[in-house]
Short mmCIF file of C-alpha atoms and ligand atoms in Angstrom, two decimals:
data_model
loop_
_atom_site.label_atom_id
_atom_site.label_comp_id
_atom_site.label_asym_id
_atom_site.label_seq_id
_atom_site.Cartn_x
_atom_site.Cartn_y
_atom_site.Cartn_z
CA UNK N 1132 -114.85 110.64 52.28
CA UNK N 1133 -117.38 113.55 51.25
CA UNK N 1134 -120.65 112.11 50.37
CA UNK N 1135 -123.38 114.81 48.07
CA UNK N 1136 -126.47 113.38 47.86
CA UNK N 1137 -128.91 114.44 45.39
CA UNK N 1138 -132.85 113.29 46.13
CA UNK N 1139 -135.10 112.35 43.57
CA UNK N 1140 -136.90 115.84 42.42
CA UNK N 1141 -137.51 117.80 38.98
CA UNK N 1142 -135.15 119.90 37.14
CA UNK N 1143 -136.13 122.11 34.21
CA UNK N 1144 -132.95 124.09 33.13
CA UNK N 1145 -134.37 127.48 32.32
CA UNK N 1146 -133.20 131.21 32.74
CA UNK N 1147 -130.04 132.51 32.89
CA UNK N 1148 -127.05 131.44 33.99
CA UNK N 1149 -122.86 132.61 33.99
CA UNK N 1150 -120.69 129.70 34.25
CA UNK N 1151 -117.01 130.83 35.96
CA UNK N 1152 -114.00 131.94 33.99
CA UNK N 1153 -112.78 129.43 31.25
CA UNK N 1154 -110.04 127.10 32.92
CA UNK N 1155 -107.59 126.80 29.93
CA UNK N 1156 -107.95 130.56 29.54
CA UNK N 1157 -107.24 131.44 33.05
CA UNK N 1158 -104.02 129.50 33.54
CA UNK N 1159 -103.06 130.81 30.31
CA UNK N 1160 -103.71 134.99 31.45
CA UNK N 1161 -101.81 134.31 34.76
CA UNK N 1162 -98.58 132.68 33.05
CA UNK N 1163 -98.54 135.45 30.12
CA UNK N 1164 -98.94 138.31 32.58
CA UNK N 1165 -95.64 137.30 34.37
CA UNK N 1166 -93.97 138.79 31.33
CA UNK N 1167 -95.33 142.07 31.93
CA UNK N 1168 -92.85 143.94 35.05
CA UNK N 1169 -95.72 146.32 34.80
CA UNK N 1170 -99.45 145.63 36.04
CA UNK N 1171 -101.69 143.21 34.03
CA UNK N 1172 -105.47 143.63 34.99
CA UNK N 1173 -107.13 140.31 34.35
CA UNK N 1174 -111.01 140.25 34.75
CA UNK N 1175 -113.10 137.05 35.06
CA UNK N 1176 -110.25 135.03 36.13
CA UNK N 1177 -111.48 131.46 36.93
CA UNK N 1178 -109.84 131.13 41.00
CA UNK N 1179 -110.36 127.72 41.16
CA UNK N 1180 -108.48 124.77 42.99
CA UNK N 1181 -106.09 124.28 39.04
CA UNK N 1182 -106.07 128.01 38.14
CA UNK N 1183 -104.31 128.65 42.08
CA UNK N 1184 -102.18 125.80 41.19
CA UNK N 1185 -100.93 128.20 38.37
CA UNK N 1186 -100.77 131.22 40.82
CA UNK N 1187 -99.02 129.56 43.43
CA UNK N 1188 -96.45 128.45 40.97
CA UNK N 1189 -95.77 131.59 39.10
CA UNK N 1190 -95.67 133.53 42.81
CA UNK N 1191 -93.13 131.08 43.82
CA UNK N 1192 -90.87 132.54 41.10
CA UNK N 1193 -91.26 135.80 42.34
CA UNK N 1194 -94.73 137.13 40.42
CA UNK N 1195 -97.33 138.82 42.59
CA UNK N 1196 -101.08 139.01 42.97
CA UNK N 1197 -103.48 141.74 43.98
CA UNK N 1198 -107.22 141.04 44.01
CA UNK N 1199 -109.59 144.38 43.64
CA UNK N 1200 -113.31 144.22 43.17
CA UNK N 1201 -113.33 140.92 41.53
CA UNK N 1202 -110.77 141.43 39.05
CA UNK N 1203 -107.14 140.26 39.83
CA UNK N 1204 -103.95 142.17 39.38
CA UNK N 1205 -100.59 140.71 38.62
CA UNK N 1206 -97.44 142.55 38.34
CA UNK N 1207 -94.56 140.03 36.63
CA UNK N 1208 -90.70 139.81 36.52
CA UNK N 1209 -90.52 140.18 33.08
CA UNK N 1210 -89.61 136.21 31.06
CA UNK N 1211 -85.54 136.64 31.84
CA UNK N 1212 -86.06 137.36 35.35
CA UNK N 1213 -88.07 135.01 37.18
CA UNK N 1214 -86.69 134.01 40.62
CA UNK N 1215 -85.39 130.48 41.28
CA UNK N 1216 -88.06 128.39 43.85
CA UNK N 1217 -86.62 127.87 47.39
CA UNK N 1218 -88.78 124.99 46.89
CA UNK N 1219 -90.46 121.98 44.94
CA UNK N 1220 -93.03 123.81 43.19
CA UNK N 1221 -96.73 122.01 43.79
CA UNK N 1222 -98.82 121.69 40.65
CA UNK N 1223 -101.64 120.09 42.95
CA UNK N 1224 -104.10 118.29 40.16
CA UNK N 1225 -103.69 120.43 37.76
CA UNK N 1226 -101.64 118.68 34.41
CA UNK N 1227 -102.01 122.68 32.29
CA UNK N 1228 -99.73 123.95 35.54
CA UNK N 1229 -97.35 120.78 35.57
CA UNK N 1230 -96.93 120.91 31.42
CA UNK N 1231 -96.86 125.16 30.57
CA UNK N 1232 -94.66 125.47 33.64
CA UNK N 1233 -92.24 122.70 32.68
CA UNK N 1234 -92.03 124.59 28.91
CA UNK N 1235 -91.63 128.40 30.51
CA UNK N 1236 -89.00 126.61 32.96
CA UNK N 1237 -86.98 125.29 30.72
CA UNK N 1238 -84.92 127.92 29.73
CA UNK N 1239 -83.76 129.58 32.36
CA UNK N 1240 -80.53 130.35 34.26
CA UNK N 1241 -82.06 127.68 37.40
CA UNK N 1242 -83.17 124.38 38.51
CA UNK N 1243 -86.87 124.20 39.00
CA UNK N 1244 -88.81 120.69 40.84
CA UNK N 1245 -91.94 120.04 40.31
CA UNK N 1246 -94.50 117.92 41.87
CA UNK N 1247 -98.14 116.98 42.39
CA UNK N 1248 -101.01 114.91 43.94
CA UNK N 1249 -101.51 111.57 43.47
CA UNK N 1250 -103.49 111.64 40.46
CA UNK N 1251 -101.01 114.28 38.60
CA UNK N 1252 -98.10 112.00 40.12
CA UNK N 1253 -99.68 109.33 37.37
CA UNK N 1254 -99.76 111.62 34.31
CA UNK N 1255 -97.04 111.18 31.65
CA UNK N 1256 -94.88 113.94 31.48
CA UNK N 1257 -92.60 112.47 28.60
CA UNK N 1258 -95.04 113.93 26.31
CA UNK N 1259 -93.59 117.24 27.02
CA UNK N 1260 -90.39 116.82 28.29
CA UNK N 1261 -89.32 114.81 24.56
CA UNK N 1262 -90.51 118.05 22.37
CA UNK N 1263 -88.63 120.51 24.71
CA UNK N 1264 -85.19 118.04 24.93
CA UNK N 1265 -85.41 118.45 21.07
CA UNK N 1266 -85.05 122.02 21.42
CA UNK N 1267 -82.10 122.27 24.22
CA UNK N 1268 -83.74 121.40 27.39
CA UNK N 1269 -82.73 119.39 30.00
CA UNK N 1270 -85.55 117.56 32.33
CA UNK N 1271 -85.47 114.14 34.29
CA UNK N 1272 -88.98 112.84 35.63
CA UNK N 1273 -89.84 109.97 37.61
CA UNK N 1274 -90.04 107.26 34.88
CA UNK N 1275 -92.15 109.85 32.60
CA UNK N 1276 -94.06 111.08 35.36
CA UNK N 1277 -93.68 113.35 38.32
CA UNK N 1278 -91.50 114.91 40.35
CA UNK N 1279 -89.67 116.38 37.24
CA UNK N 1280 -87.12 118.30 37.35
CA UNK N 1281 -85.92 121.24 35.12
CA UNK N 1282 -81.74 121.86 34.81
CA UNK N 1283 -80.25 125.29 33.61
CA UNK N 1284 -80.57 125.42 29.64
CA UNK N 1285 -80.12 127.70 26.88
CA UNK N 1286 -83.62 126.98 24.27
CA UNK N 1287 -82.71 126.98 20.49
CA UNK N 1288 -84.61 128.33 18.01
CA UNK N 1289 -84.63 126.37 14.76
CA UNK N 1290 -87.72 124.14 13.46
CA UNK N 1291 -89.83 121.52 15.61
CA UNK N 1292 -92.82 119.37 14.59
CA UNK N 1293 -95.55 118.65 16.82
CA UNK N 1294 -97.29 115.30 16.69
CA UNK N 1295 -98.72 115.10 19.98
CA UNK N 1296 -102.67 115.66 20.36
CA UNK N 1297 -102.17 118.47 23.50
CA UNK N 1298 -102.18 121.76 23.25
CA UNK N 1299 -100.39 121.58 26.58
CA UNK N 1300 -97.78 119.95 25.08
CA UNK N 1301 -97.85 122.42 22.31
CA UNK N 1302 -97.94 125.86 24.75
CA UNK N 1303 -95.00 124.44 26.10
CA UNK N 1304 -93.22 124.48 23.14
CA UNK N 1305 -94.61 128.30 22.45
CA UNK N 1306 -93.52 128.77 26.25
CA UNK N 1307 -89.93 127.36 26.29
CA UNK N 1308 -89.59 129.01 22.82
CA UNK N 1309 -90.11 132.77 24.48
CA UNK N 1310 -87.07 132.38 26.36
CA UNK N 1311 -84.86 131.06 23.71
CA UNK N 1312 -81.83 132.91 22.08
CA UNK N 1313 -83.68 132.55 18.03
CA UNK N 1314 -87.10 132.05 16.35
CA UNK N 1315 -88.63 129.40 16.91
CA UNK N 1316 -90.80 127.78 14.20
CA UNK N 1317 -93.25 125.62 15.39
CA UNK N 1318 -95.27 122.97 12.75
CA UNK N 1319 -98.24 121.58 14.41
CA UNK N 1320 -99.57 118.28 13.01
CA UNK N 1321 -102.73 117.77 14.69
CA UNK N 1322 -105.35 121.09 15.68
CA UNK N 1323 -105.95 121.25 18.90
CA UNK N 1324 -107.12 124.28 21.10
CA UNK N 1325 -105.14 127.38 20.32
CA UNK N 1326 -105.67 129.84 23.31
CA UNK N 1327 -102.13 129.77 23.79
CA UNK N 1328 -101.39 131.23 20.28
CA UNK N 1329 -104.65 133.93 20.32
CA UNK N 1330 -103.73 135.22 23.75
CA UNK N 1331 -99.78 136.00 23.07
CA UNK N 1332 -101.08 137.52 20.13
CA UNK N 1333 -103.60 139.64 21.69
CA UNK N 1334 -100.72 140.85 24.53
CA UNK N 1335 -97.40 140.47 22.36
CA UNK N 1336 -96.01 140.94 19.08
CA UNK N 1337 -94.18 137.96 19.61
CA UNK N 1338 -95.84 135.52 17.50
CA UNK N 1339 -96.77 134.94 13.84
CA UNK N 1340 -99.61 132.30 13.36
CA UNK N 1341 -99.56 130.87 9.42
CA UNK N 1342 -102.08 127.80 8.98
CA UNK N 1343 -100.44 124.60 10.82
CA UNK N 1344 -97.17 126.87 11.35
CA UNK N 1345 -96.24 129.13 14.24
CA UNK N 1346 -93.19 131.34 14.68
CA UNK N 1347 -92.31 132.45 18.14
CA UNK N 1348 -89.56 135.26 18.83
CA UNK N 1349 -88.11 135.47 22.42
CA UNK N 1350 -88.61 137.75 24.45
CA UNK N 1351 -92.55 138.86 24.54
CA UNK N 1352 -92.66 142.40 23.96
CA UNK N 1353 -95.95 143.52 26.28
CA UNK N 1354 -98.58 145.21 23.77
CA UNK N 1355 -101.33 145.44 25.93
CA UNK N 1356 -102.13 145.84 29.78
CA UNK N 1357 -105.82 143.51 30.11
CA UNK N 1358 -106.88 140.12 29.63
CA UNK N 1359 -110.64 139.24 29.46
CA UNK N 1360 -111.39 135.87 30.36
CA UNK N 1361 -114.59 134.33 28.46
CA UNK N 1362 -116.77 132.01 30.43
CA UNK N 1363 -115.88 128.56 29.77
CA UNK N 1364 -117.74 126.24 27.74
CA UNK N 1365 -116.39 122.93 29.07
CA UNK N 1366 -118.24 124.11 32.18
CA UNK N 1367 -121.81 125.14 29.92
CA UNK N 1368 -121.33 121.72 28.44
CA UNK N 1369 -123.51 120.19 31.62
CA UNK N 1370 -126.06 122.71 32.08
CA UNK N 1371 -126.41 122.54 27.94
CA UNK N 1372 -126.62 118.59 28.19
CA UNK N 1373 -129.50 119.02 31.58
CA UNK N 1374 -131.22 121.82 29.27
CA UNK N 1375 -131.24 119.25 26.65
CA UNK N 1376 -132.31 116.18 28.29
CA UNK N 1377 -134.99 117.73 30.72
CA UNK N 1378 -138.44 118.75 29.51
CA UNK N 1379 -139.33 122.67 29.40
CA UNK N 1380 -135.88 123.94 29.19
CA UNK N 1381 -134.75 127.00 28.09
CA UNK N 1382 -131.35 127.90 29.17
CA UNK N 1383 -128.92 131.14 28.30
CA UNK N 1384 -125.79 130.70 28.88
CA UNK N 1385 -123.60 134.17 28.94
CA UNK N 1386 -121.10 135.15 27.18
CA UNK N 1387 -119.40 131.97 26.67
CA UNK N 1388 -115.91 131.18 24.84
CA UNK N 1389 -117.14 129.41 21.60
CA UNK N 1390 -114.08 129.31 19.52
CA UNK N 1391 -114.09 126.25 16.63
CA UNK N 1392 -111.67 124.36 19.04
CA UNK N 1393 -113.58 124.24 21.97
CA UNK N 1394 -117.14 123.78 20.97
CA UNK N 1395 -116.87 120.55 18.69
CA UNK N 1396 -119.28 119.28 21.11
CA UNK N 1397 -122.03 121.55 20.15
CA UNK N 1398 -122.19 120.34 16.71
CA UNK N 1399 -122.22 116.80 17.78
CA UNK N 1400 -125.08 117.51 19.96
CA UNK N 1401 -126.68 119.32 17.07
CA UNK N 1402 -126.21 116.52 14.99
CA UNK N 1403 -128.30 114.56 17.48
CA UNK N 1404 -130.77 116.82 17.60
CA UNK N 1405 -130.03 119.02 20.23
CA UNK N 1406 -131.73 122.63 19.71
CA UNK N 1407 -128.86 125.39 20.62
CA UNK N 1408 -127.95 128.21 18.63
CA UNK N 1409 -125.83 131.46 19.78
CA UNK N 1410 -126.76 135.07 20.03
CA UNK N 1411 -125.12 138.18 20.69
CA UNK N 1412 -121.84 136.97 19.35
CA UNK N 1413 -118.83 139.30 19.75
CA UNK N 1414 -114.87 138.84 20.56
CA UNK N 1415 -113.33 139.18 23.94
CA UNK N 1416 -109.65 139.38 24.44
CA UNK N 1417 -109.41 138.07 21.00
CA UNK N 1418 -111.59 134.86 21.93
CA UNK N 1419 -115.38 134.68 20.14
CA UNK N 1420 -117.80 134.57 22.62
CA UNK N 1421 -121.48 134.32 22.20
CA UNK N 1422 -124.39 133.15 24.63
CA UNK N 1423 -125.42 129.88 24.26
CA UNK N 1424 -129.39 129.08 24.07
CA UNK N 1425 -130.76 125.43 24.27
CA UNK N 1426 -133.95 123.96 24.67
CA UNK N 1427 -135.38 120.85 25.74
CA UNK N 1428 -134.95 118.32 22.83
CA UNK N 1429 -135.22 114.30 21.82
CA UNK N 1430 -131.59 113.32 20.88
CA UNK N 1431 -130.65 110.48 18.66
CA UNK N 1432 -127.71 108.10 19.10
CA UNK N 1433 -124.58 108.94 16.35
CA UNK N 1434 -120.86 108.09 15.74
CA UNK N 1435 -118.10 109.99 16.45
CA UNK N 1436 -114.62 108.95 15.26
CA UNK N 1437 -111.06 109.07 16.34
CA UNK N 1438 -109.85 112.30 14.05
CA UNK N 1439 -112.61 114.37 16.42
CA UNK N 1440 -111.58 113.83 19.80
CA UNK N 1441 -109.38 116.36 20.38
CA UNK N 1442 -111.63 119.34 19.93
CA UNK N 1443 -114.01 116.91 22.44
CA UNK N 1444 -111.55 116.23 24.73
CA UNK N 1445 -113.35 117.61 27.90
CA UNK N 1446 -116.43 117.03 27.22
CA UNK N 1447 -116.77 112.96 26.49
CA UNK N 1448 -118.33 112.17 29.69
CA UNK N 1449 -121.16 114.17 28.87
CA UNK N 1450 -121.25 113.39 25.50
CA UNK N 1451 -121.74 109.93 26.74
CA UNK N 1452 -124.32 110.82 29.14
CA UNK N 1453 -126.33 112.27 26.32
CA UNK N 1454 -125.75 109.13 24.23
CA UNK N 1455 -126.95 107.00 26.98
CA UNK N 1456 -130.48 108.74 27.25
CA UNK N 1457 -131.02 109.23 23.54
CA UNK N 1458 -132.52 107.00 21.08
CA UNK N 1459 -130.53 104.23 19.46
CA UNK N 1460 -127.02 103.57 19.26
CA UNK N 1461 -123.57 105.33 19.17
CA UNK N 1462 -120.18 104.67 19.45
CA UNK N 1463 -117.12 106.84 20.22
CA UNK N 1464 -113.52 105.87 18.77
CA UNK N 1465 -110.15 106.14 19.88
CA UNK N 1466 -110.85 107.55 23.42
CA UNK N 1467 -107.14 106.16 24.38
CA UNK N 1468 -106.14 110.28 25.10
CA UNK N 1469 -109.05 109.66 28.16
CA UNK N 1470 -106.55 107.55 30.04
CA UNK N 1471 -104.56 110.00 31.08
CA UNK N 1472 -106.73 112.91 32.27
CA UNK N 1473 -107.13 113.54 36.03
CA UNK N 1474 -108.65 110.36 36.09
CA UNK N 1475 -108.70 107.18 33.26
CA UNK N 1476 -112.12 108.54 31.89
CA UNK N 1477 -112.88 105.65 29.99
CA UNK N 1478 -112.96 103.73 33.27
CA UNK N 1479 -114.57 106.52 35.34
CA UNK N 1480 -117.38 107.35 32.43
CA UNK N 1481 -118.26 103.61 31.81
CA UNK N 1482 -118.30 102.05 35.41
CA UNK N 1483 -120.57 105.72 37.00
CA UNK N 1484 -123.05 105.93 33.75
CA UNK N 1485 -123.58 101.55 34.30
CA UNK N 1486 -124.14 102.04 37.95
CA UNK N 1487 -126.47 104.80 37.28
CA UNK N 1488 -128.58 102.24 34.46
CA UNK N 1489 -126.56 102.96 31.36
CA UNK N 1490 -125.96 100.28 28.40
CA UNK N 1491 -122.72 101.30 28.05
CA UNK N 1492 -119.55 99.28 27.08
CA UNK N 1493 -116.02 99.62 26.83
CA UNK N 1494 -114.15 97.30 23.87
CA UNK N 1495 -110.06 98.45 23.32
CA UNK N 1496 -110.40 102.20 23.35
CA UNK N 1497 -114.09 102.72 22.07
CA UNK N 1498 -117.19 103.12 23.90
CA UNK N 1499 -120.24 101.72 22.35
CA UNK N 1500 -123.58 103.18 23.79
CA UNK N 1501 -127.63 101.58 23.27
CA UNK N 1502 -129.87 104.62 24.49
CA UNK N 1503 -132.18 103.94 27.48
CA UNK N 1504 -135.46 106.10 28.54
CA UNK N 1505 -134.32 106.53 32.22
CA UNK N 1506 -131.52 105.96 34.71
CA UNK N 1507 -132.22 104.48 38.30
CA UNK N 1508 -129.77 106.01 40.50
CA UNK N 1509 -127.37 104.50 42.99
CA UNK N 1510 -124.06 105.13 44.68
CA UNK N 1511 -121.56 106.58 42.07
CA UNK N 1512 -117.98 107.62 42.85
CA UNK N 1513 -116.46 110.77 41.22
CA UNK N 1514 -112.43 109.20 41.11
CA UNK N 1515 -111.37 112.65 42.45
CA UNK N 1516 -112.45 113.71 39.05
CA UNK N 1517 -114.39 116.95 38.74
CA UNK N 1518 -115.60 116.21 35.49
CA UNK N 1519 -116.89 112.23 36.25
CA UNK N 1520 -118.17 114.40 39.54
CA UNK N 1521 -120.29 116.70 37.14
CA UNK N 1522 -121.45 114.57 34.82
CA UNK N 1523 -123.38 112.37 37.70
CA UNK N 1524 -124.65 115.27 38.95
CA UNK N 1525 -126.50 116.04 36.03
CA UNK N 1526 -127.29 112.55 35.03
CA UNK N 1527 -129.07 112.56 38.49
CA UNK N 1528 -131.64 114.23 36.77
CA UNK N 1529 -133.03 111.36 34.94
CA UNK N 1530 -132.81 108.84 37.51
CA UNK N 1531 -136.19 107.46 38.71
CA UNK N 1532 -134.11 107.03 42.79
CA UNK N 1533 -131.63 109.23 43.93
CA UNK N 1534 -128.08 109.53 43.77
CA UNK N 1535 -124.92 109.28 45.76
CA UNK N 1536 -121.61 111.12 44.49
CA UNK N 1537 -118.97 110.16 46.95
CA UNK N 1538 -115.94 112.55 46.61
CA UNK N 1539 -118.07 115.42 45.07
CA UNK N 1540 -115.83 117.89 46.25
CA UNK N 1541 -113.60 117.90 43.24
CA UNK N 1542 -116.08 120.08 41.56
CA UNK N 1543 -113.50 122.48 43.02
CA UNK N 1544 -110.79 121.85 40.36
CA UNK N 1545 -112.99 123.59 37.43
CA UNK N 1546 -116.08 125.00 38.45
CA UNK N 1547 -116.44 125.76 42.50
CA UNK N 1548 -119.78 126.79 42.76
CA UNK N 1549 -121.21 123.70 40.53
CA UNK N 1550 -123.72 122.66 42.96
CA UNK N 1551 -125.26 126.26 43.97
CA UNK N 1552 -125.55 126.36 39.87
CA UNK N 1553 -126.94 123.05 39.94
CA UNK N 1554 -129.59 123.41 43.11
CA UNK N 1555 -131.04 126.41 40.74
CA UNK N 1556 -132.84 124.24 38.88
CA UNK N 1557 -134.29 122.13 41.39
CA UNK N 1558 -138.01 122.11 40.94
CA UNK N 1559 -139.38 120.53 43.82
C1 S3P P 738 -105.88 121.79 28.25
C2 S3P P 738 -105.72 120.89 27.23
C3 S3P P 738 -106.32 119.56 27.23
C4 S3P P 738 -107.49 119.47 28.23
C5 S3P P 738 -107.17 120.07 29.54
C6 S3P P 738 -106.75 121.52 29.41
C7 S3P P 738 -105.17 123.07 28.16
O1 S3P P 738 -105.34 118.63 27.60
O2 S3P P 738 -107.89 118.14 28.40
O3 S3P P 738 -108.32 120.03 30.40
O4 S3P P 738 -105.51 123.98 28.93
O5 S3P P 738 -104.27 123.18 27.31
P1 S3P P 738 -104.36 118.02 26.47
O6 S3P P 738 -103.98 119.14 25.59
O7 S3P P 738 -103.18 117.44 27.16
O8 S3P P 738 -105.20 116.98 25.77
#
């Protein structure tokens, strides 16, 4: 078991800093530039432990990689023409690779298997596989979870609904629908991040985005030769949350992905007070980016309720975290989506924050928060989960002992360098 142990010192989150290559984003450029038979240059590309789950997966269907000066190369088979895997396909951790794969698979002229760790192996996969049965596929799982496996199948077009709260469930709809025989008109009932539908616009002419509606037309005709990862703001989210909780802060984040359905969470923490704004704004491979500027601030406890969670998906732990040190109360609502992320968060977010010297509580699928002035430390555990791994990380830096992560290595998944980033700040 990998023990990181962070000693009792001062941080003050000030300067500059580039988090990595947004994670969504990144498994998104790899699986769109297998339609291209030509070279796609993508820049920025998050390579961490999820994003190679994507790369292994597509290059096991017979799409290859070149790396050149930071920037990676792909040259694809083209959407008809993927190769059949000699073998189970290994989505490691990584639930975007298990879910867009399973829609892109499922219309093809082969079986595909695929698998993952322990922690993916407990994820329900009926989520995706009921939406893409609707529209001619043909999948068996485990009982709902993995190994699932994808049979020959012909994809109709037609109409579909969408009621789930994923957007993986939802690219794999847009996925599956590429390499069916019609158009494909997809109805989406809840908003939920759209990177999917902004980067097949950007590199197709495939799609037509109308409010809530989406038609897809097989077969993606290539428009465009680069994708430009933005950094990701799921990552900011803890150096914006240490900036904010630690006197004398004053961080920049650069050039960070701030579209409406990621950064939910910066209104929130504006609404408790938190001083951010963005500057330098512009629009990167049809994403709005911006850098992110925060400042030390006192936050106050508020409410957040069940409609906003999925545009805060990611970023509840350290929402909570910021709850616990701010003044007052809050409460969060209908966290029952936590459950099933890599690992049950509401378990993981509670249990670490109380050890730590949180008053935090768990009733049904709520958390309910009274802010304290300071943590005291102890010996946390991450549950393999880079996020839970993160967010004690930073809370570390309001404990009056130090802290223990055990299993900090799952920093890996999202952000690999986390705790160079992190050490930065150090101040004594
Ligand atoms: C993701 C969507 C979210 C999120 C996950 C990445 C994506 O999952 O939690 O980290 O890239 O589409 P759900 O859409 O299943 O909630």
């Amino acid at each position: 078991m990998s023990e990181y142990l962070i000693e009792k010192s001062k941080y003050i989150f000030s300067g500059e800093l580039k988090v990595p290559g947004d994670k969504s984003i990144s498994h998104r450029a790899v699986i769109l530039s297998t339609f291209n038979k030509d070279m796609t240059k993508i820049t920025n590309l998050l390579l961490s432990d999820d994003v190679k789950s994507t790369m292994y997966a597509v290059g096991s269907i017979g799409v290859m990689f070149a790396e050149n000066n930071g920037k990676i190369f792909t040259r694809g088979t083209g959407i008809r023409e993927y190769l059949e895997s000699p073998e189970t396909i290994d989505c490691g951790n990584s639930g975007t690779t298990a879910r867009l794969l399973t829609g892109l698979l499922s219309g093809q002229n082969f079986k595909s298997v695929l698998d993952g760790d322990k922690s993916l192996r407990l994820r329900p996969m009926d989520r995706v596989k009921e939406p893409l049965e609707k529209i001619g596929a043909n999948i068996s799982t485990n009982n709902g979870n993995m190994p699932i496996t994808i049979n020959p199948s012909k994809i109709n077009g037609g109409n579909i609904k969408i009621t789930s709260p994923s957007a993986q469930v939802k690219s794999a709809v847009i996925l599956a629908g590429l390499t069916g025989d019609s158009e494909l008109n997809i109805e989406l009932e809840i908003e939920t991040r759209n990177h999917t539908e902004i980067m097949l616009n950007n590199f197709t002419e495939n799609i037509k985005i109308n409010g809530n509606k989406i038609l897809i037309t097989p077969d993606p005709k290539i428009i465009n030769d680069t994708i430009d990862v933005p950094n990701d703001p799921s990552s900011a989210a803890f150096f914006i949350i240490g900036a904010l909780l630690n006197v004398n802060s004053h961080l920049i984040l650069s050039q960070v992905c701030i579209n409406p359905s990621r950064v939910k969470f910066i209104d929130i923490l504006k609404e408790m007070g938190g001083d951010i704004s963005f500057e330098n704004k512009g629009i990167l491979s049809g994403e709005p980016v911006a850098d992110i500027v925060v400042k030390s601030s006192s936050l106050k406890g508020i409410n957040i309720s069940k409609n906003d969670i999925p545009k805060l998906i990611d970023e509840i732990p350290v929402i909570a975290l910021a709850m616990s040190l701010a003044q007052g109360d809050s409460k969060i609502e209908g966290l029952n989506e936590l459950r099933f992320k890599e690992s049950d968060r509401i378990t993981s977010i509670v249990s670490q924050l109380s050890i730590l010297g949180a008053n935090i509580k768990n009733i049904g699928d709520d958390i309910e928060i009274s802010g304290v002035e300071e943590f005291k430390g102890g010996l946390c555990d991450s549950f393999n989960d880079h996020r839970i791994a993160m967010m004690i990380a930073i809370a570390s830096t309001r404990c009056k002992n130090d802290v223990k992560i055990s299993n900090y290595n799952c920093v890996d998944i999202s952000y690999p360098n986390f705790f160079e980033s992190f050490t930065k700040f150090k101040k004594d």
